[in-house]
Amino acid sequence: MIGYYSTRDPQKNPVSFEEALLKGLASDGGLYVPDHIPSIDPKNWLEATTIAEVGLNVLPYWLSQEVPLAVLDSIVRDALNFPCPVVKLEEGLSVLELFHGPTLSFKDFGARTMARLMQYFLQKRGEKRIILVATSGDTGSAVADGFAGQDSIEVVLLYPKGKVSLVQERQLIVWRPGVRALAVAGNFDDCQRMVKEAFVDPELSHLPLSSANSINIGRLLPQSLYYLWAVAQTPLLAERVNFCVPSGNLGNLTGGILGSLVGQPVQRFVAAHNDNHFFPDFLAGRAEAYHFLPTVATVSNAMDVGSPSNFERLYALLTPQRMREWIWGTTVSDAATLERMAHTYQTTGYLADPHTSVGLEALARYREQTGDTTPFVVLSCAHPAKFPEAVSKALGIPEPKEAALEALWEQETNVKTIEPSLQALKSEL
Ligand SMILES: *Cc1c(COP(=O)(O)O)cnc(C)c1O
């Protein structure tokens, strides 16, 4: 039986998975981490034929008996119903494409699974939730899509009007059952402030408000599954494999660490960061733990995180020494990102989005510095068509297109513009 304790609780008092999932953040402000790591026979993924099957075999070790197997079976089949192929770029280098879900980024894996798990527990309790999210990018659309149609949960999305790209906006505002988008006449900080104020406002305390940000354990555990599924698809990798993870909030990397700890040994992780470089600095011994930096804007904007919240979780799971032995980090500028995108396209024909390009550049540097010849899998985090301008400019080709994004322009929308004030948000709730 695995319990989950808050990173800020010295007593390590465990709560159930259900409680950790429905609370998201612990009351003391900490993040939930498992009180021990299950040891799982690799047969559970090596013999699986779909990622849903990996989920059905592996998640019960984390959820103990809290979700009946038949329920979990339908949850993972419904949530993880899209491909996630390993694509070989050259000898010893593959990418794991995580962008074939409905909103075309890896966030779909976590958001879709978490939404269905929450729906199960809420229905059992006869409770409802209103999920409030302030978003500037991939998280908002993955959460909107993941939770749409789960009838115990309503989603209210706040985004800064005119401050997200046209494609991103379209992904946020298309009509979805149980989802409302609010275009705030302000910036992202206004959206975040309004959400925070709403959570503590006494006049709203009767509403079952909840959040779905990337620190929820329910989003993290599903993110360990695709590492296992990558190895299952490519038997050679079961012998020896390294993963390179384009990183911002460190949720994706933490998923990989959990996947390795349960029984799929990974020799080295490479944490590929853009100009937001706290974590590479920490790994190299140039920064103390928690000496975070202000966020800077880059072309890989889903990784623009100055203070990665999952660092606190990694720090609870691994000693600093272990982190530094196991994870190698580097910081990649926008110029180096776009150069690597062009180089990869010219030498392999592969169209990598800006986030994946940060990973490909980091991997090249790692190999040059260490001479390590272990086969590498770089996580390909988003579809290039989500970043048409950057890709087109870097490669001198027409803007990449993708049918799922094109179809968005035909769909009905559901969005209302509001003033950047708590009062305006209140009248919507
Ligand atoms: C969220 C995101 C990242 C960063 O992942 P973290 O879990 O925050 O480290 C990287 N690339 C894309 C495309 C993303 O959407």
Coordinates of C-alpha atoms and ligand atoms in Angstrom, one line a residue:
M1 CA 0.0 0.0 0.0
I2 CA 1.5 3.3 -1.1
G3 CA 0.7 6.5 0.6
Y4 CA 1.5 10.1 -0.4
Y5 CA 3.1 12.6 1.9
S6 CA 3.7 16.3 1.6
T7 CA 7.3 17.4 0.8
R8 CA 7.0 19.9 3.6
D9 CA 5.8 17.4 6.3
P10 CA 8.8 16.3 8.4
Q11 CA 6.6 13.5 9.9
K12 CA 5.8 12.2 6.4
N13 CA 2.2 11.5 7.3
P14 CA 0.7 9.7 4.3
V15 CA -2.7 10.3 2.7
S16 CA -4.4 8.1 0.1
F17 CA -4.0 8.6 -3.6
E18 CA -7.5 9.9 -3.8
E19 CA -6.8 12.6 -1.3
A20 CA -3.5 13.6 -3.0
L21 CA -5.3 13.7 -6.4
L22 CA -8.3 15.8 -5.2
K23 CA -6.2 18.2 -3.2
G24 CA -3.4 18.7 -5.7
L25 CA -1.3 20.9 -3.4
A26 CA -1.0 19.8 0.2
S27 CA -2.5 22.1 2.9
D28 CA 1.1 23.1 4.0
G29 CA 1.9 24.2 0.4
G30 CA 4.0 21.1 -0.3
L31 CA 3.8 18.6 -3.1
Y32 CA 2.7 15.0 -2.7
V33 CA 5.4 12.3 -3.1
P34 CA 5.0 8.5 -2.7
D35 CA 6.2 7.2 0.6
H36 CA 8.0 4.3 -1.1
I37 CA 8.7 3.2 -4.7
P38 CA 7.1 -0.1 -5.8
S39 CA 9.4 -2.6 -7.5
I40 CA 7.7 -3.8 -10.7
D41 CA 8.6 -6.7 -12.9
P42 CA 9.6 -5.3 -16.4
K43 CA 7.3 -7.9 -18.0
N44 CA 4.5 -5.5 -17.1
W45 CA 5.6 -3.1 -19.9
L46 CA 7.9 -5.3 -22.1
E47 CA 5.0 -7.7 -22.9
A48 CA 2.4 -4.9 -23.3
T49 CA 1.1 -4.2 -26.8
T50 CA -0.3 -0.7 -26.2
I51 CA 0.5 2.2 -23.8
A52 CA -3.0 1.7 -22.3
E53 CA -2.0 -1.8 -21.4
V54 CA 1.2 -0.5 -19.8
G55 CA -1.0 1.9 -17.7
L56 CA -3.3 -0.9 -16.7
N57 CA -0.3 -3.1 -15.6
V58 CA 1.7 -0.4 -13.8
L59 CA -0.7 2.1 -12.3
P60 CA -2.3 -0.4 -9.8
Y61 CA 1.1 -0.5 -8.0
W62 CA 0.8 3.3 -7.4
L63 CA -3.0 3.4 -6.7
S64 CA -3.0 0.4 -4.5
Q65 CA -6.6 -0.9 -4.4
E66 CA -8.2 2.6 -4.7
V67 CA -9.5 2.1 -8.2
P68 CA -11.0 -1.2 -9.2
L69 CA -9.1 -2.8 -12.1
A70 CA -12.2 -2.8 -14.4
V71 CA -12.6 0.9 -13.9
L72 CA -8.9 1.6 -14.4
D73 CA -9.0 -0.4 -17.6
S74 CA -11.7 1.8 -19.1
I75 CA -10.0 5.0 -17.8
V76 CA -6.6 4.2 -19.4
R77 CA -8.2 2.9 -22.7
D78 CA -10.2 6.1 -23.0
A79 CA -7.4 8.5 -21.9
L80 CA -4.4 7.0 -23.7
N81 CA -6.1 6.3 -27.0
F82 CA -3.6 7.8 -29.4
P83 CA -0.2 6.6 -30.7
C84 CA 3.1 7.5 -29.2
P85 CA 5.8 6.2 -31.6
V86 CA 9.5 6.0 -31.3
V87 CA 11.0 7.5 -34.5
K88 CA 14.6 6.8 -35.4
L89 CA 16.5 9.8 -36.6
E90 CA 19.9 8.2 -36.9
E91 CA 21.9 5.3 -35.4
G92 CA 21.6 5.5 -31.6
L93 CA 19.2 8.5 -31.7
S94 CA 15.4 8.3 -31.7
V95 CA 12.7 10.7 -30.7
L96 CA 9.6 9.6 -28.7
E97 CA 6.7 11.5 -30.3
L98 CA 4.3 12.6 -27.5
F99 CA 2.2 15.0 -29.6
H100 CA -0.4 12.8 -31.2
G101 CA -3.1 13.5 -28.5
P102 CA -5.9 15.9 -29.1
T103 CA -4.1 19.1 -28.2
L104 CA -0.7 18.0 -29.7
S105 CA 1.6 18.2 -26.7
F106 CA 2.7 15.6 -24.1
K107 CA 0.4 17.4 -21.6
D108 CA -2.5 15.3 -23.0
F109 CA -1.2 12.1 -21.3
G110 CA -1.3 13.6 -17.8
A111 CA -4.4 15.8 -18.2
R112 CA -6.6 13.1 -19.8
T113 CA -5.7 10.4 -17.3
M114 CA -6.0 12.8 -14.3
A115 CA -9.4 14.0 -15.4
R116 CA -10.9 10.5 -15.6
L117 CA -9.4 9.5 -12.2
M118 CA -10.9 12.7 -10.6
Q119 CA -14.3 12.0 -12.3
Y120 CA -14.3 8.5 -10.8
F121 CA -13.6 9.6 -7.3
L122 CA -16.0 12.6 -7.4
Q123 CA -18.8 10.5 -8.8
K124 CA -18.2 7.9 -6.0
R125 CA -18.4 10.7 -3.4
G126 CA -21.4 12.5 -5.1
E127 CA -19.3 15.7 -5.3
K128 CA -18.5 18.2 -8.0
R129 CA -15.6 20.5 -8.7
I130 CA -15.0 23.7 -10.6
I131 CA -11.5 23.7 -12.0
L132 CA -10.1 27.2 -12.3
V133 CA -7.0 27.5 -14.6
A134 CA -4.9 30.5 -15.6
T135 CA -3.0 29.6 -18.7
S136 CA -0.7 31.0 -21.3
G137 CA 0.0 27.9 -23.3
D138 CA -0.2 24.1 -23.6
T139 CA -1.5 23.4 -20.1
G140 CA -4.8 25.2 -20.6
S141 CA -5.8 23.4 -23.8
A142 CA -4.8 20.0 -22.5
V143 CA -6.8 20.6 -19.3
A144 CA -9.8 21.9 -21.2
D145 CA -9.8 19.0 -23.6
G146 CA -8.9 16.4 -20.9
F147 CA -11.8 17.4 -18.6
A148 CA -14.4 18.2 -21.2
G149 CA -17.5 16.0 -20.8
Q150 CA -16.5 14.7 -17.3
D151 CA -19.9 15.6 -15.7
S152 CA -18.7 16.0 -12.1
I153 CA -16.2 18.7 -13.2
E154 CA -16.6 22.1 -14.8
V155 CA -13.6 24.0 -16.2
V156 CA -13.1 27.8 -16.3
L157 CA -10.0 28.9 -18.2
L158 CA -8.5 32.4 -17.9
Y159 CA -6.1 33.5 -20.5
P160 CA -4.6 36.9 -21.4
K161 CA -6.5 38.3 -24.4
G162 CA -4.2 39.0 -27.3
K163 CA -1.1 37.6 -25.5
V164 CA -1.2 34.0 -26.7
S165 CA -0.7 32.9 -30.4
L166 CA -3.7 32.6 -32.7
V167 CA -3.4 28.8 -32.8
Q168 CA -3.0 28.6 -29.0
E169 CA -6.1 30.9 -28.5
R170 CA -8.1 28.8 -30.9
Q171 CA -7.2 25.7 -28.9
L172 CA -8.5 27.4 -25.7
I173 CA -11.8 28.8 -27.0
V174 CA -13.4 26.1 -29.1
W175 CA -16.6 24.9 -27.6
R176 CA -16.3 21.9 -25.3
P177 CA -18.9 20.4 -23.0
G178 CA -18.4 21.8 -19.4
V179 CA -15.7 24.2 -20.4
R180 CA -15.8 28.0 -20.5
A181 CA -13.0 30.3 -21.6
L182 CA -12.6 33.8 -20.3
A183 CA -10.4 36.2 -22.2
V184 CA -9.0 38.6 -19.6
A185 CA -8.2 42.1 -20.8
G186 CA -4.9 42.1 -19.1
N187 CA -1.7 39.9 -18.9
F188 CA -0.9 36.5 -17.6
D189 CA 0.0 37.8 -14.2
D190 CA -3.5 39.3 -13.9
C191 CA -5.0 35.9 -14.7
Q192 CA -2.9 34.2 -12.1
R193 CA -3.7 36.8 -9.5
M194 CA -7.5 36.5 -10.2
V195 CA -7.4 32.8 -9.8
K196 CA -5.4 33.0 -6.5
E197 CA -7.8 35.6 -5.1
A198 CA -10.8 33.6 -6.1
F199 CA -9.4 30.6 -4.1
V200 CA -9.3 32.6 -0.8
D201 CA -12.3 34.9 -1.3
P202 CA -14.9 34.3 1.5
E203 CA -17.8 35.1 -0.9
L204 CA -16.7 32.2 -3.1
S205 CA -16.0 29.7 -0.3
H206 CA -19.3 27.9 -1.0
L207 CA -18.0 26.9 -4.5
P208 CA -16.0 23.7 -4.8
L209 CA -13.0 25.3 -6.6
S210 CA -10.1 23.2 -7.5
S211 CA -6.9 23.5 -9.6
A212 CA -5.2 21.2 -12.2
N213 CA -1.7 22.5 -12.5
S214 CA 1.3 20.4 -13.2
I215 CA 2.1 19.6 -9.6
N216 CA -0.8 17.2 -9.2
I217 CA 0.4 13.7 -8.6
G218 CA -2.4 12.5 -10.9
R219 CA -0.7 14.2 -13.9
L220 CA 2.8 13.0 -12.9
L221 CA 2.2 9.2 -12.7
P222 CA 0.8 8.9 -16.2
Q223 CA 3.9 10.7 -17.5
S224 CA 6.1 7.8 -16.3
L225 CA 4.2 5.4 -18.6
Y226 CA 5.5 6.6 -22.0
Y227 CA 9.1 6.1 -20.9
L228 CA 8.3 2.4 -20.2
W229 CA 6.3 2.2 -23.5
A230 CA 9.2 3.6 -25.4
V231 CA 11.4 0.8 -24.2
A232 CA 8.7 -1.8 -24.8
Q233 CA 8.4 -0.7 -28.5
T234 CA 12.2 -0.9 -29.1
P235 CA 13.6 -4.1 -27.5
L236 CA 17.2 -2.9 -28.0
L237 CA 16.6 -0.1 -25.6
A238 CA 15.7 -2.5 -22.8
E239 CA 19.4 -3.3 -22.5
R240 CA 20.7 0.3 -22.4
V241 CA 19.0 3.6 -22.8
N242 CA 19.3 7.3 -21.9
F243 CA 16.5 9.8 -22.1
C244 CA 16.8 13.5 -22.9
V245 CA 13.9 15.6 -21.6
P246 CA 13.1 19.2 -22.7
S247 CA 12.3 20.7 -19.3
G248 CA 10.5 23.7 -17.7
N249 CA 8.6 22.8 -14.6
L250 CA 10.4 19.4 -14.4
G251 CA 7.2 17.4 -14.4
N252 CA 8.1 15.4 -17.5
L253 CA 11.6 14.6 -16.1
T254 CA 10.1 13.6 -12.7
G255 CA 7.9 11.1 -14.6
G256 CA 10.9 9.6 -16.2
I257 CA 12.7 9.3 -12.9
L258 CA 9.7 7.5 -11.4
G259 CA 9.6 5.2 -14.4
S260 CA 13.3 4.3 -13.9
L261 CA 12.9 3.8 -10.2
V262 CA 10.1 1.2 -10.5
G263 CA 12.3 -1.1 -12.6
Q264 CA 13.4 0.2 -16.1
P265 CA 17.0 1.3 -15.5
V266 CA 17.9 4.5 -17.3
Q267 CA 21.7 5.2 -17.2
R268 CA 21.5 9.0 -17.7
F269 CA 18.9 11.7 -18.0
V270 CA 19.7 14.9 -19.8
A271 CA 17.6 17.9 -18.6
A272 CA 17.5 20.3 -21.6
H273 CA 16.5 23.8 -20.5
N274 CA 16.2 27.1 -22.5
D275 CA 17.5 30.3 -21.0
N276 CA 15.6 29.6 -17.8
H277 CA 18.6 27.8 -16.3
F278 CA 18.2 27.3 -12.6
F279 CA 18.3 23.5 -12.8
P280 CA 21.4 23.1 -15.0
D281 CA 23.1 25.5 -12.7
F282 CA 22.1 23.5 -9.7
L283 CA 23.3 20.2 -11.3
A284 CA 26.7 21.8 -12.2
G285 CA 27.0 23.0 -8.6
R286 CA 26.7 26.7 -9.7
A287 CA 23.5 27.3 -7.8
E288 CA 22.2 26.3 -4.4
A289 CA 18.9 24.4 -4.1
Y290 CA 15.9 26.7 -4.4
H291 CA 17.9 29.7 -5.6
F292 CA 15.4 30.3 -8.4
L293 CA 15.6 32.9 -11.1
P294 CA 13.0 35.3 -12.7
T295 CA 11.4 33.8 -15.8
V296 CA 12.7 34.9 -19.2
A297 CA 10.7 34.6 -22.4
T298 CA 12.0 32.3 -25.2
V299 CA 10.9 30.6 -28.4
S300 CA 10.3 27.4 -26.4
N301 CA 7.6 29.2 -24.3
A302 CA 6.1 26.1 -22.6
M303 CA 9.5 25.8 -20.8
D304 CA 9.7 29.4 -19.6
V305 CA 9.8 28.6 -15.9
G306 CA 12.2 30.4 -13.6
S307 CA 11.2 28.5 -10.5
P308 CA 10.4 24.9 -11.5
S309 CA 7.8 23.6 -8.9
N310 CA 8.7 20.0 -9.4
F311 CA 12.2 20.6 -8.1
E312 CA 10.8 20.3 -4.6
R313 CA 9.6 16.8 -5.5
L314 CA 12.9 15.7 -7.1
Y315 CA 14.7 16.9 -4.1
A316 CA 12.4 14.7 -1.9
L317 CA 13.0 11.7 -4.1
L318 CA 16.8 12.0 -4.7
T319 CA 19.7 13.3 -2.8
P320 CA 21.6 16.2 -4.5
Q321 CA 24.5 13.9 -5.1
R322 CA 22.3 11.3 -6.8
M323 CA 20.7 14.0 -8.9
R324 CA 24.1 15.2 -10.0
E325 CA 25.4 11.8 -10.9
W326 CA 22.2 10.8 -12.7
I327 CA 21.0 13.9 -14.5
W328 CA 23.2 16.1 -16.7
G329 CA 21.8 19.5 -17.6
T330 CA 22.5 22.3 -20.0
T331 CA 21.0 25.6 -21.1
V332 CA 20.2 26.3 -24.7
S333 CA 19.7 29.8 -26.1
D334 CA 17.1 30.7 -28.7
A335 CA 19.8 31.1 -31.4
A336 CA 21.2 27.6 -30.7
T337 CA 17.6 26.1 -30.6
L338 CA 16.8 27.4 -34.1
E339 CA 20.2 26.4 -35.4
R340 CA 19.7 22.9 -34.1
M341 CA 16.2 22.8 -35.6
A342 CA 17.6 23.7 -39.0
H343 CA 20.6 21.3 -38.7
T344 CA 18.2 18.4 -37.8
Y345 CA 15.9 19.2 -40.7
Q346 CA 18.8 19.3 -43.2
T347 CA 20.6 16.2 -42.0
T348 CA 17.6 13.9 -41.2
G349 CA 14.5 15.6 -42.7
Y350 CA 12.9 15.6 -39.2
L351 CA 10.8 18.7 -38.3
A352 CA 11.3 19.3 -34.6
D353 CA 9.3 21.9 -32.7
P354 CA 11.3 24.5 -30.7
H355 CA 11.0 22.5 -27.4
T356 CA 12.2 19.3 -29.0
S357 CA 15.0 21.3 -30.7
V358 CA 16.3 22.4 -27.2
G359 CA 16.5 18.7 -26.4
L360 CA 18.3 17.7 -29.6
E361 CA 20.9 20.5 -29.0
A362 CA 21.4 19.4 -25.4
L363 CA 21.9 15.8 -26.4
A364 CA 24.6 16.8 -29.0
R365 CA 26.5 18.7 -26.3
Y366 CA 26.2 15.9 -23.8
R367 CA 27.6 13.4 -26.3
E368 CA 30.4 15.7 -27.3
Q369 CA 31.4 16.4 -23.6
T370 CA 31.1 12.9 -22.3
G371 CA 31.7 10.5 -25.3
D372 CA 28.9 8.4 -24.0
T373 CA 27.6 6.2 -26.8
T374 CA 24.5 4.8 -25.0
P375 CA 21.4 4.9 -27.3
F376 CA 19.4 8.0 -26.7
V377 CA 15.7 8.8 -26.8
V378 CA 14.8 12.5 -27.0
L379 CA 11.2 13.3 -26.0
S380 CA 9.4 15.1 -28.8
C381 CA 7.1 17.3 -26.7
A382 CA 4.9 19.2 -29.2
H383 CA 3.8 19.1 -32.8
P384 CA 5.8 21.6 -34.9
A385 CA 2.5 23.0 -36.4
K386 CA 1.8 24.5 -32.9
F387 CA 4.7 26.9 -33.5
P388 CA 4.3 27.6 -37.2
E389 CA 6.1 31.0 -37.3
A390 CA 9.2 29.9 -35.5
V391 CA 9.6 26.7 -37.5
S392 CA 8.9 28.5 -40.8
K393 CA 11.4 31.2 -40.1
A394 CA 14.2 28.9 -38.9
L395 CA 13.9 26.5 -41.8
G396 CA 12.8 28.8 -44.6
I397 CA 9.8 26.5 -45.4
P398 CA 6.1 27.2 -45.5
E399 CA 4.4 27.1 -42.1
P400 CA 3.8 23.5 -41.1
K401 CA 0.1 22.4 -40.9
E402 CA -1.7 19.7 -39.1
A403 CA -5.3 18.6 -39.8
A404 CA -6.4 18.7 -36.1
L405 CA -5.4 22.3 -35.9
E406 CA -6.9 23.3 -39.2
A407 CA -10.2 21.7 -38.1
L408 CA -10.3 24.1 -35.1
W409 CA -11.1 27.0 -37.4
E410 CA -14.4 25.4 -38.4
Q411 CA -15.6 24.8 -34.9
E412 CA -17.9 26.8 -32.7
T413 CA -16.3 28.9 -30.0
N414 CA -17.3 29.7 -26.4
V415 CA -15.4 32.7 -25.0
K416 CA -16.3 35.9 -23.1
T417 CA -14.0 38.9 -22.6
I418 CA -13.8 40.2 -19.0
E419 CA -12.0 42.9 -17.1
P420 CA -8.9 41.9 -15.2
S421 CA -10.6 42.1 -11.7
L422 CA -11.8 39.6 -9.2
Q423 CA -15.2 41.2 -9.3
A424 CA -15.5 40.4 -13.0
L425 CA -14.4 36.7 -12.4
K426 CA -16.9 36.4 -9.5
S427 CA -19.9 37.4 -11.6
E428 CA -18.9 34.7 -14.1
L429 CA -18.8 32.0 -11.3
Ligands
LIG1 C1 5.0 21.7 -20.6 C2 5.9 21.6 -21.8 C3 7.3 21.4 -21.6 C4 7.9 21.4 -20.2 O1 7.6 20.3 -19.4 P1 7.7 20.3 -17.8 O2 7.1 19.1 -17.3 O3 7.1 21.6 -17.4 O4 9.2 20.3 -17.5 C5 8.1 21.2 -22.7 N1 7.6 21.2 -23.9 C6 6.3 21.4 -24.2 C7 5.8 21.4 -25.6 C8 5.4 21.6 -23.1 O5 4.1 21.8 -23.3

